[in-house]
PDB file of C-alpha atoms in Angstrom:
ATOM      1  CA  UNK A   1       0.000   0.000   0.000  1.00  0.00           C
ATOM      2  CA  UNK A   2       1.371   3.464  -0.773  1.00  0.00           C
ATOM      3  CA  UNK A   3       1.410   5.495   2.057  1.00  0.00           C
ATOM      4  CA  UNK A   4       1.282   8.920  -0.013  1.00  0.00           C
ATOM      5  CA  UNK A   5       0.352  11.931   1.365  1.00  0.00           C
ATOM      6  CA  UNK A   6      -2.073  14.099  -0.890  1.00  0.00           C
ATOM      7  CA  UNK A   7       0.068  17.519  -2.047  1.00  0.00           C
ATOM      8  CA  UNK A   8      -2.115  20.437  -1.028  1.00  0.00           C
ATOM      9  CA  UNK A   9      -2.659  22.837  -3.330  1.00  0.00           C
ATOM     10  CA  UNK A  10      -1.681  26.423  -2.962  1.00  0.00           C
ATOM     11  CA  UNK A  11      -4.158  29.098  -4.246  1.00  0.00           C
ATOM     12  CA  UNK A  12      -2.196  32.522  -4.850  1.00  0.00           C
ATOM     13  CA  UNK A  13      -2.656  34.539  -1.614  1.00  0.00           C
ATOM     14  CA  UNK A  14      -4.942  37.265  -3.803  1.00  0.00           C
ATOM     15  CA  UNK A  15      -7.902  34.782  -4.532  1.00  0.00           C
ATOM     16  CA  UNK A  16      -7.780  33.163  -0.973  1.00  0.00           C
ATOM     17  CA  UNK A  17     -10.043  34.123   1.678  1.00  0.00           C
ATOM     18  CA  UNK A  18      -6.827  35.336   3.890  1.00  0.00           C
ATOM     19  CA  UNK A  19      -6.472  37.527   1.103  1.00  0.00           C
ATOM     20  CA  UNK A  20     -10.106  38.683   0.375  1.00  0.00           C
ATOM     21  CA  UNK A  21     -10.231  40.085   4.313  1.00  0.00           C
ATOM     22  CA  UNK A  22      -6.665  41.300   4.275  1.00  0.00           C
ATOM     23  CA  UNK A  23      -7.758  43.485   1.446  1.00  0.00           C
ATOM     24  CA  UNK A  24     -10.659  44.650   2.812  1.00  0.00           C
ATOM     25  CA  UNK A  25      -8.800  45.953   5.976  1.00  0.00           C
ATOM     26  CA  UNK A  26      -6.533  47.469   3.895  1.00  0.00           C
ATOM     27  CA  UNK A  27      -9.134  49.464   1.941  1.00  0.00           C
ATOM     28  CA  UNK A  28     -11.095  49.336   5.367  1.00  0.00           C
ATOM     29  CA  UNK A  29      -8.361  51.253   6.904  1.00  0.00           C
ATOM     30  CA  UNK A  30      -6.838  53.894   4.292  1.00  0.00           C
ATOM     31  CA  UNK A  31     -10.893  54.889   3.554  1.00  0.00           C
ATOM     32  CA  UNK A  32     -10.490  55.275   7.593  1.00  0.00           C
ATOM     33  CA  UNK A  33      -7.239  57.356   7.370  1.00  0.00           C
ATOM     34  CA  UNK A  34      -8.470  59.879   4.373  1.00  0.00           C
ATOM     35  CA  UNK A  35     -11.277  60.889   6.254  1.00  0.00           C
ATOM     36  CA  UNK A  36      -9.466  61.734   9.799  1.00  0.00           C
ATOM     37  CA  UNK A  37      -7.192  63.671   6.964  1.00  0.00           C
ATOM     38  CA  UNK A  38      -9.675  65.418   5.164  1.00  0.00           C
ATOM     39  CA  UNK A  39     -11.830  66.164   8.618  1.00  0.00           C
ATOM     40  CA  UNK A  40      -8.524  67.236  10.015  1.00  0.00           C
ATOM     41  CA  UNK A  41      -8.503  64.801  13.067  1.00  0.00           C
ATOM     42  CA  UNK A  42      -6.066  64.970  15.982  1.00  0.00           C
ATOM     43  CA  UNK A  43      -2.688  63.348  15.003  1.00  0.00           C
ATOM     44  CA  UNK A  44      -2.976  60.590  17.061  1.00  0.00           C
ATOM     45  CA  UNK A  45      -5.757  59.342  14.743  1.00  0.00           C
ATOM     46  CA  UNK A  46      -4.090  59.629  11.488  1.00  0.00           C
ATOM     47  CA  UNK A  47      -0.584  58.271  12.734  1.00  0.00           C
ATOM     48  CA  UNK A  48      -2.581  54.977  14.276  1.00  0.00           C
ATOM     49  CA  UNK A  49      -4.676  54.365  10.894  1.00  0.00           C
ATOM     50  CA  UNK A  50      -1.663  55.126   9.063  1.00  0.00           C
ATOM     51  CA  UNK A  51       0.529  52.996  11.412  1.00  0.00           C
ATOM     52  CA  UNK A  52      -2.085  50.027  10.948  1.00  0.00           C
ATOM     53  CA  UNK A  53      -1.997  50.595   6.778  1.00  0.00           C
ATOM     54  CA  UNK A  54       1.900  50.359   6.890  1.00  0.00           C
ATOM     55  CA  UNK A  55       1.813  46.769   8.460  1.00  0.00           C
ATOM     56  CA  UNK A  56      -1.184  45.491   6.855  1.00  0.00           C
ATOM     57  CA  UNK A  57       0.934  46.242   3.482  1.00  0.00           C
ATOM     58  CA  UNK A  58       3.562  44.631   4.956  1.00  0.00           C
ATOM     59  CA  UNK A  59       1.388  41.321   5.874  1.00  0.00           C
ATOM     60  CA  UNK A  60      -0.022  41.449   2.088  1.00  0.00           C
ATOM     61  CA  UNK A  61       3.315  41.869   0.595  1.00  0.00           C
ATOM     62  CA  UNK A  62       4.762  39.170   2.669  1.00  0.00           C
ATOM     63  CA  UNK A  63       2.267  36.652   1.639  1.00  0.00           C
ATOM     64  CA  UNK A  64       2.376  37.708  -1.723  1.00  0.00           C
ATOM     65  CA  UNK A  65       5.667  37.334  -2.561  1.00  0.00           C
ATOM     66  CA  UNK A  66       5.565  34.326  -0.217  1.00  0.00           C
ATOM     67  CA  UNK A  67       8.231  35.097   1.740  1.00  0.00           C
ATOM     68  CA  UNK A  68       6.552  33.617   4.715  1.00  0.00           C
ATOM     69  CA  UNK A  69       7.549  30.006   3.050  1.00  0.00           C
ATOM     70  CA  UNK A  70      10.964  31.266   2.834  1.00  0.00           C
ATOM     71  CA  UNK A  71      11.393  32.437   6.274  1.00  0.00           C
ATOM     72  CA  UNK A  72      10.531  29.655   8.294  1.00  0.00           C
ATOM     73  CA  UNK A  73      11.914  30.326  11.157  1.00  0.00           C
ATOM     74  CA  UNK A  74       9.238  32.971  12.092  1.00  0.00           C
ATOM     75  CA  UNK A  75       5.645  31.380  12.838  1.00  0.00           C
ATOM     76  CA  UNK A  76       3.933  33.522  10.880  1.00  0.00           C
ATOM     77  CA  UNK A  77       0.402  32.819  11.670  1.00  0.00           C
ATOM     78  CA  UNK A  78       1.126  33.339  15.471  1.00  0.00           C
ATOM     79  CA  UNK A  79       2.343  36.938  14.380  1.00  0.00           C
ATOM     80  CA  UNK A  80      -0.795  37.791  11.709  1.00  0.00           C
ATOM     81  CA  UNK A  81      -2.941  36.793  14.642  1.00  0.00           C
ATOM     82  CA  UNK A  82      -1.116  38.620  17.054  1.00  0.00           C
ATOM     83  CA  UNK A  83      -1.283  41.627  14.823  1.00  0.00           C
ATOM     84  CA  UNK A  84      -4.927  41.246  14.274  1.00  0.00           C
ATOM     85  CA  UNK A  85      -5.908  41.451  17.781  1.00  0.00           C
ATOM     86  CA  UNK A  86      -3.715  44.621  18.784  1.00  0.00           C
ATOM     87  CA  UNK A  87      -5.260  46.265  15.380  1.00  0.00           C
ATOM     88  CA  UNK A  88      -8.606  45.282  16.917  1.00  0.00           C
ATOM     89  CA  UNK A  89      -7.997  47.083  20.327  1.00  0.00           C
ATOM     90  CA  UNK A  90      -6.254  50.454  18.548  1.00  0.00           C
ATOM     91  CA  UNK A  91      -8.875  50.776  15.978  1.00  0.00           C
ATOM     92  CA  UNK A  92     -11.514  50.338  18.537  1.00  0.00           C
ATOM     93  CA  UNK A  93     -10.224  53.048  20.828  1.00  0.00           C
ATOM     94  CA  UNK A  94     -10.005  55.092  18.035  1.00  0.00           C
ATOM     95  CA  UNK A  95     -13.313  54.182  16.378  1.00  0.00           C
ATOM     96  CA  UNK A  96     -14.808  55.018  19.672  1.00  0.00           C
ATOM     97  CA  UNK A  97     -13.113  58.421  20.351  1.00  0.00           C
ATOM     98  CA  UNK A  98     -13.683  59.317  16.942  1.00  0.00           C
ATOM     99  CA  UNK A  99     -17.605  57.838  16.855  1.00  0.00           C
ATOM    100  CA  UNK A 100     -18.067  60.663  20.116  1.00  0.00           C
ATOM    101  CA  UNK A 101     -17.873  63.504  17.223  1.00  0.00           C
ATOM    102  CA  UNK A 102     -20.988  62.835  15.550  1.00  0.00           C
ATOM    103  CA  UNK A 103     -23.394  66.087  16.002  1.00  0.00           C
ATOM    104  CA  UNK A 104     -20.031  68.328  15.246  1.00  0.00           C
ATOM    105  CA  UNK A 105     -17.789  66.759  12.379  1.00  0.00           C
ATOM    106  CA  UNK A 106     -18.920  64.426  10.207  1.00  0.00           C
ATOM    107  CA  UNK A 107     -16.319  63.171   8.058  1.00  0.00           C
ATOM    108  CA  UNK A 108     -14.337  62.593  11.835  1.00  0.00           C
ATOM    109  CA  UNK A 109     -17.633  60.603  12.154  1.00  0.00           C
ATOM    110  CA  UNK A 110     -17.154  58.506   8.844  1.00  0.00           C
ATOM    111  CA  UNK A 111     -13.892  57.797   9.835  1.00  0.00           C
ATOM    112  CA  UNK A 112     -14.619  56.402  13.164  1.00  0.00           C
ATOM    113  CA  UNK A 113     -17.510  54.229  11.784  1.00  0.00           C
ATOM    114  CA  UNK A 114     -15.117  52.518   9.284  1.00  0.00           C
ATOM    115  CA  UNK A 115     -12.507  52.022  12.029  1.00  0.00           C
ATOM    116  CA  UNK A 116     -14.780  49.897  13.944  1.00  0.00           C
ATOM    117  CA  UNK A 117     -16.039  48.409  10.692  1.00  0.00           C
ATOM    118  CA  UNK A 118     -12.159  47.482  10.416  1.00  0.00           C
ATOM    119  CA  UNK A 119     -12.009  46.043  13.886  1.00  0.00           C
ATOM    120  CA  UNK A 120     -14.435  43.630  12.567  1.00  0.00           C
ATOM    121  CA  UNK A 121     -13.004  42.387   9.699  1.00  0.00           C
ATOM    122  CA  UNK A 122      -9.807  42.392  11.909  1.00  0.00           C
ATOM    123  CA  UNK A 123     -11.918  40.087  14.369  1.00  0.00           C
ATOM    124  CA  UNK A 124     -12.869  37.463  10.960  1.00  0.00           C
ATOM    125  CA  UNK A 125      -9.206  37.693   9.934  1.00  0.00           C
ATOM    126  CA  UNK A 126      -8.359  36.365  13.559  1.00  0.00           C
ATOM    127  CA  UNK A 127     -10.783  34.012  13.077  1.00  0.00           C
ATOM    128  CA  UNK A 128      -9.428  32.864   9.861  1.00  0.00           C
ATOM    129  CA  UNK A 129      -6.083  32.441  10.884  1.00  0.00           C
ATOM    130  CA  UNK A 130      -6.674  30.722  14.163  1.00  0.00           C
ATOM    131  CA  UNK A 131      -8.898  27.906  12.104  1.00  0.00           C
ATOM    132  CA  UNK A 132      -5.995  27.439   9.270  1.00  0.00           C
ATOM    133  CA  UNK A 133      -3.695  27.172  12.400  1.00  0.00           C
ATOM    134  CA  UNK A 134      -6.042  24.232  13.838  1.00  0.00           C
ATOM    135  CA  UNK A 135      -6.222  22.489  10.616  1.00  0.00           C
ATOM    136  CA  UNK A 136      -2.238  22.495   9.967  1.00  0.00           C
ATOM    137  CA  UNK A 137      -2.286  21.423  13.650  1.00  0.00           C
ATOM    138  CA  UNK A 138      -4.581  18.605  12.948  1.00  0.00           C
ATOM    139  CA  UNK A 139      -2.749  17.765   9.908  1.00  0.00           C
ATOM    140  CA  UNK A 140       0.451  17.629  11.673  1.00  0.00           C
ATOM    141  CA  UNK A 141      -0.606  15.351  14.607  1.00  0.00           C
ATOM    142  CA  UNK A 142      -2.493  12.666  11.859  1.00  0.00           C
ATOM    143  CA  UNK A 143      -5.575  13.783  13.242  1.00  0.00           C
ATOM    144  CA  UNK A 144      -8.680  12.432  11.042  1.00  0.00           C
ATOM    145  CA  UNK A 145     -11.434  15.324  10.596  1.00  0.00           C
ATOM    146  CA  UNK A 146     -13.892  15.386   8.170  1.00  0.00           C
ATOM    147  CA  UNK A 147     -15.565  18.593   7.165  1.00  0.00           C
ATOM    148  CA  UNK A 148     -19.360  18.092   7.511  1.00  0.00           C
ATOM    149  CA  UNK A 149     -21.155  19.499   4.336  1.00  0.00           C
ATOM    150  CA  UNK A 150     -24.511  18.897   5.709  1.00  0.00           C
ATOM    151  CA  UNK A 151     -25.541  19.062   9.263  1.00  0.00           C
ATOM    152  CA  UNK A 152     -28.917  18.182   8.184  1.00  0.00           C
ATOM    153  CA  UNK A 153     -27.426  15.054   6.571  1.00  0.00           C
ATOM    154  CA  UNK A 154     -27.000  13.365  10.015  1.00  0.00           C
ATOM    155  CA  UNK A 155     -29.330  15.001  12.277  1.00  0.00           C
ATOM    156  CA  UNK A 156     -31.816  13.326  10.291  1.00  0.00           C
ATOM    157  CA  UNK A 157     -30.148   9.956   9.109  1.00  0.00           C
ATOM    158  CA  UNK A 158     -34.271   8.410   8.755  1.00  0.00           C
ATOM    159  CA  UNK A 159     -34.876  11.239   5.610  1.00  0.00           C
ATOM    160  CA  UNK A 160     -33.684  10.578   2.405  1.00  0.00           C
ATOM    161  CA  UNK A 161     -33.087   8.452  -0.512  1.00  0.00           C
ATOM    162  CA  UNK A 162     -31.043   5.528   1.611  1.00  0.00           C
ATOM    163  CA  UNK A 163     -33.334   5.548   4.496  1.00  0.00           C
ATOM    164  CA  UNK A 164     -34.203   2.531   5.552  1.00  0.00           C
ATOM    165  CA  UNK A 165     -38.305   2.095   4.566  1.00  0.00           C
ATOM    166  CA  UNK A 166     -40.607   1.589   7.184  1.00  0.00           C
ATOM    167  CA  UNK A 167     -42.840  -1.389   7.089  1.00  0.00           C
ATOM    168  CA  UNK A 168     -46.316   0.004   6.514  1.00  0.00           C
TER     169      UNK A 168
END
């Protein structure tokens, strides 16, 4: 028996999901900083958003050139998700200082509301990098897991077109 191991197959980091929501932060997050610009917000608020843009570039670039395959002796995951939940907590304190502006300056406004929309899709990207960390986890240990495509499927094993028939 061959005991061969299935070769994954890489999708280009630009049409994977990691991809889709790093994007969207990105855009998420400049939209964020050209509004505390225009509205001529505090400092603070631009240098965070503009802070948060500079690294999320970096994370995109990284992954794009695949670099992170290259440099394996940095767990890279570990770090995204470590940058994704101190992203959360600044862009939240600043969505929230920003959001307290509404009745006086509304592109200040704007720019708060997409913040916390960011912290959001920062949340999702956490999510998405903590479940691709579980499944290379499981993968690693030999772990068996089967991705269900159908709860309904065995909730309700009686239903269907091999059910066993009932004697009438």
């Amino acid at each position: 028996m061959d005991n061969v191991q299935p070769k994954i197959k890489h999708r280009p980091f630009c049409f994977s999901v990691k991809g889709h929501v790093k994007m969207l932060r990105l855009a998420l997050t400049v939209t964020s900083m050209t509004f505390f610009i225009i509205a001529q917000a505090p400092e603070p608020y631009i240098v965070i958003t503009g802070f948060e843009v500079t690294v999320i570039l970096f994370f995109i670039l990284l992954y794009i050139l695949r670099l992170d395959r290259l440099m394996k002796w940095l767990f890279w995951p570990l770090l995204d998700l470590t940058n994704s939940i101190i992203t959360a907590v600044f862009l939240s304190v600043v969505a929230i200082l920003a959001m307290q502006e509404k009745k006086r300056r509304h592109l200040f406004y704007v720019g708060g509301s997409l913040c916390l929309t960011a912290v959001i899709v920062c949340c999702i990207d956490a999510f998405v990098v903590t479940k691709m960390m579980r499944t290379n986890l499981k993968r690693f240990l030999g772990i068996e897991f089967e991705s269900k495509l159908s709860p309904a499927k065995d909730a309700y094993p009686e239903t269907g077109p091999d059910a066993p028939q009932r004697p009438a």
